mmCIF file of C-alpha atoms in Angstrom:
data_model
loop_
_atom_site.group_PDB
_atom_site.id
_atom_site.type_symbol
_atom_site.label_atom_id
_atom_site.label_comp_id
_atom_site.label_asym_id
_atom_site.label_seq_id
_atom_site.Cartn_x
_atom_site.Cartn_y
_atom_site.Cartn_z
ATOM 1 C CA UNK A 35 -22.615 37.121 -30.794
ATOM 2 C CA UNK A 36 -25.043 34.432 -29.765
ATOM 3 C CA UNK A 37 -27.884 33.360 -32.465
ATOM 4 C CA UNK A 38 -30.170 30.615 -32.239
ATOM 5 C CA UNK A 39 -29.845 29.282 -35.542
ATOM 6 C CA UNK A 40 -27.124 27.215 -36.827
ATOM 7 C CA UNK A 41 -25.370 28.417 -39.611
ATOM 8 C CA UNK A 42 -22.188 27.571 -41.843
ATOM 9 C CA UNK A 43 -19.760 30.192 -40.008
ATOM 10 C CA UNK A 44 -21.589 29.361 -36.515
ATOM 11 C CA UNK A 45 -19.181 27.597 -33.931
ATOM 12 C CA UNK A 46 -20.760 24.853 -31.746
ATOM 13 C CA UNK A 47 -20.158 24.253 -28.315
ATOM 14 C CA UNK A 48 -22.393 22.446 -25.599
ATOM 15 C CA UNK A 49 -24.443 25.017 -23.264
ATOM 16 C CA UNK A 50 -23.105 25.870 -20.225
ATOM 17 C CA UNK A 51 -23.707 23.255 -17.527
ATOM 18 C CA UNK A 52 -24.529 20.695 -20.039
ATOM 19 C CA UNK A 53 -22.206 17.878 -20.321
ATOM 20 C CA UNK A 54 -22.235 15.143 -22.487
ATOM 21 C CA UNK A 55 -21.338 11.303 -20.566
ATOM 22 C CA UNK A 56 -21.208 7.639 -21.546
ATOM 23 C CA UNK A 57 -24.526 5.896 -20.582
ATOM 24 C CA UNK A 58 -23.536 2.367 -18.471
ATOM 25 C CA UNK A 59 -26.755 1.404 -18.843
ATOM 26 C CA UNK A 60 -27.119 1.626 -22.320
ATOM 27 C CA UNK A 61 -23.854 1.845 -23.586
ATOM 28 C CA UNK A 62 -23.993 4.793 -25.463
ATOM 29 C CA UNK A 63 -23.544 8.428 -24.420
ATOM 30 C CA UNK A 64 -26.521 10.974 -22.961
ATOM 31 C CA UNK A 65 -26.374 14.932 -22.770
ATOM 32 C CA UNK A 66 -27.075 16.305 -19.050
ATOM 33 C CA UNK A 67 -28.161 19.469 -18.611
ATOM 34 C CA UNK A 68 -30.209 21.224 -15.909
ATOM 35 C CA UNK A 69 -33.163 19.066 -15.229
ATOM 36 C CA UNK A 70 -32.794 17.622 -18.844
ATOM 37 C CA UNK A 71 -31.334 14.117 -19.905
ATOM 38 C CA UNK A 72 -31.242 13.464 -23.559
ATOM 39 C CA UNK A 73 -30.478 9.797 -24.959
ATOM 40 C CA UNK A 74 -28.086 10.198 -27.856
ATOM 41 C CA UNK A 75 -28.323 8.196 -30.414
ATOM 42 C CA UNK A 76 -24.787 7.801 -32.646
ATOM 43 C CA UNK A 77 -25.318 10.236 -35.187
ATOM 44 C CA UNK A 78 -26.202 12.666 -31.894
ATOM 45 C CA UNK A 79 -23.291 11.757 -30.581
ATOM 46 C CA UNK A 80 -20.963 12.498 -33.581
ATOM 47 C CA UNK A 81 -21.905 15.717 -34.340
ATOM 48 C CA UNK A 82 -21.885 16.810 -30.615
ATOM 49 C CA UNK A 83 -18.684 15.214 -30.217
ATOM 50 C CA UNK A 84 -17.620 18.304 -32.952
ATOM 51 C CA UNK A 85 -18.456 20.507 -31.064
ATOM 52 C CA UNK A 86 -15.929 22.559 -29.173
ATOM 53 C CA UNK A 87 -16.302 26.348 -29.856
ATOM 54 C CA UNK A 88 -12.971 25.815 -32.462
ATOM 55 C CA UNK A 89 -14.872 23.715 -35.247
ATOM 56 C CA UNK A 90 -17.603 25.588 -37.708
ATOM 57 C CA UNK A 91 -20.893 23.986 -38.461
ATOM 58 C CA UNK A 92 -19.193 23.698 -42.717
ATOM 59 C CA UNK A 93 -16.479 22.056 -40.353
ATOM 60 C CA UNK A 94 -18.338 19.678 -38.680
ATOM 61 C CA UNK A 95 -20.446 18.645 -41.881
ATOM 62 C CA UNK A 96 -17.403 18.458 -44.020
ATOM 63 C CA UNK A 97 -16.002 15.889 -40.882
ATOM 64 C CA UNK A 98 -19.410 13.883 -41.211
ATOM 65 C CA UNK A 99 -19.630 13.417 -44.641
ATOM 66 C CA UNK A 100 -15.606 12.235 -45.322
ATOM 67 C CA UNK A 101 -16.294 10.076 -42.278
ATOM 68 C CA UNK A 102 -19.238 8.411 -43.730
ATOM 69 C CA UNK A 103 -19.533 9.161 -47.319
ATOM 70 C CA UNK A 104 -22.850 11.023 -47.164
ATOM 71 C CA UNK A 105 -24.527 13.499 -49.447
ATOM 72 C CA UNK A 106 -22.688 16.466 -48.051
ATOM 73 C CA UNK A 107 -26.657 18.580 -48.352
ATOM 74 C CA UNK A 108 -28.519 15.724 -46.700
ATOM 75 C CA UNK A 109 -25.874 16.637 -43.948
ATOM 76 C CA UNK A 110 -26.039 19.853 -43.984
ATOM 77 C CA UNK A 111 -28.879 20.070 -43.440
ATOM 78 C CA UNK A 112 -29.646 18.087 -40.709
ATOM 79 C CA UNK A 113 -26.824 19.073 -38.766
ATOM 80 C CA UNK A 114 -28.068 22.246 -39.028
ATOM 81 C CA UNK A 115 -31.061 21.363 -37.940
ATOM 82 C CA UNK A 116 -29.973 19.241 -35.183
ATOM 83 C CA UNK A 117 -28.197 22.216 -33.811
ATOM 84 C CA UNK A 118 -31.135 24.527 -34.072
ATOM 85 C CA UNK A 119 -33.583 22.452 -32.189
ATOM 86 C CA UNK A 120 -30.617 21.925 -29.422
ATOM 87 C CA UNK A 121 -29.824 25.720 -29.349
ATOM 88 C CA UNK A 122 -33.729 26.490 -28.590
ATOM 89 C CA UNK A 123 -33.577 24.399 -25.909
ATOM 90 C CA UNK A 124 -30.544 25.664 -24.339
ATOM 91 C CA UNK A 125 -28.342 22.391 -24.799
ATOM 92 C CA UNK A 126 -25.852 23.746 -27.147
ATOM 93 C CA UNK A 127 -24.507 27.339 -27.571
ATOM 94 C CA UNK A 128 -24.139 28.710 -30.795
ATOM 95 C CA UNK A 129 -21.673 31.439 -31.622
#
């Protein structure tokens, strides 16, 4: 089942044709899809980096905040939210 909004039970996974690769330029990483380059910043690139299709979006959070010692709601929500906007756009697939 594919849904466009990220929820706790969704699994992750970039979009098909859309690859994620380390910038040389910049040093950091970028997301390639069809006709669509998107600059990751490292918080982008941590959550993305999550997911693979195995890990849950509660996964992924629950990574985040032990990682960084964040307030597990501000991340939940934004990862959420993060996903969402990614999903519309066809960057990341959410099952």
């Amino acid at each position: 089942m594919r849904t466009r909004e990220a929820v706790g039970t969704t699994r992750p996974r970039l979009g098909p044709h859309v690859r994620m690769r380390p910038d040389r330029a910049s040093g950091g990483w970028v997301l390639l899809g069809p006709e669509t380059v998107v600059v990751l910043n490292r918080t982008g690139h941590a959550v993305l980096e999550r997911c693979d299709g195995e890990r849950t979006v509660d996964d992924v959070v629950a990574e985040l905040v032990a990682l960084h010692g964040a307030d597990p709601a501000t991340v939940d929500e934004q990862v959420r939210g993060y996903l969402t906007r990614l999903a519309a756009r066809n960057l990341v697939a959410l099952t």
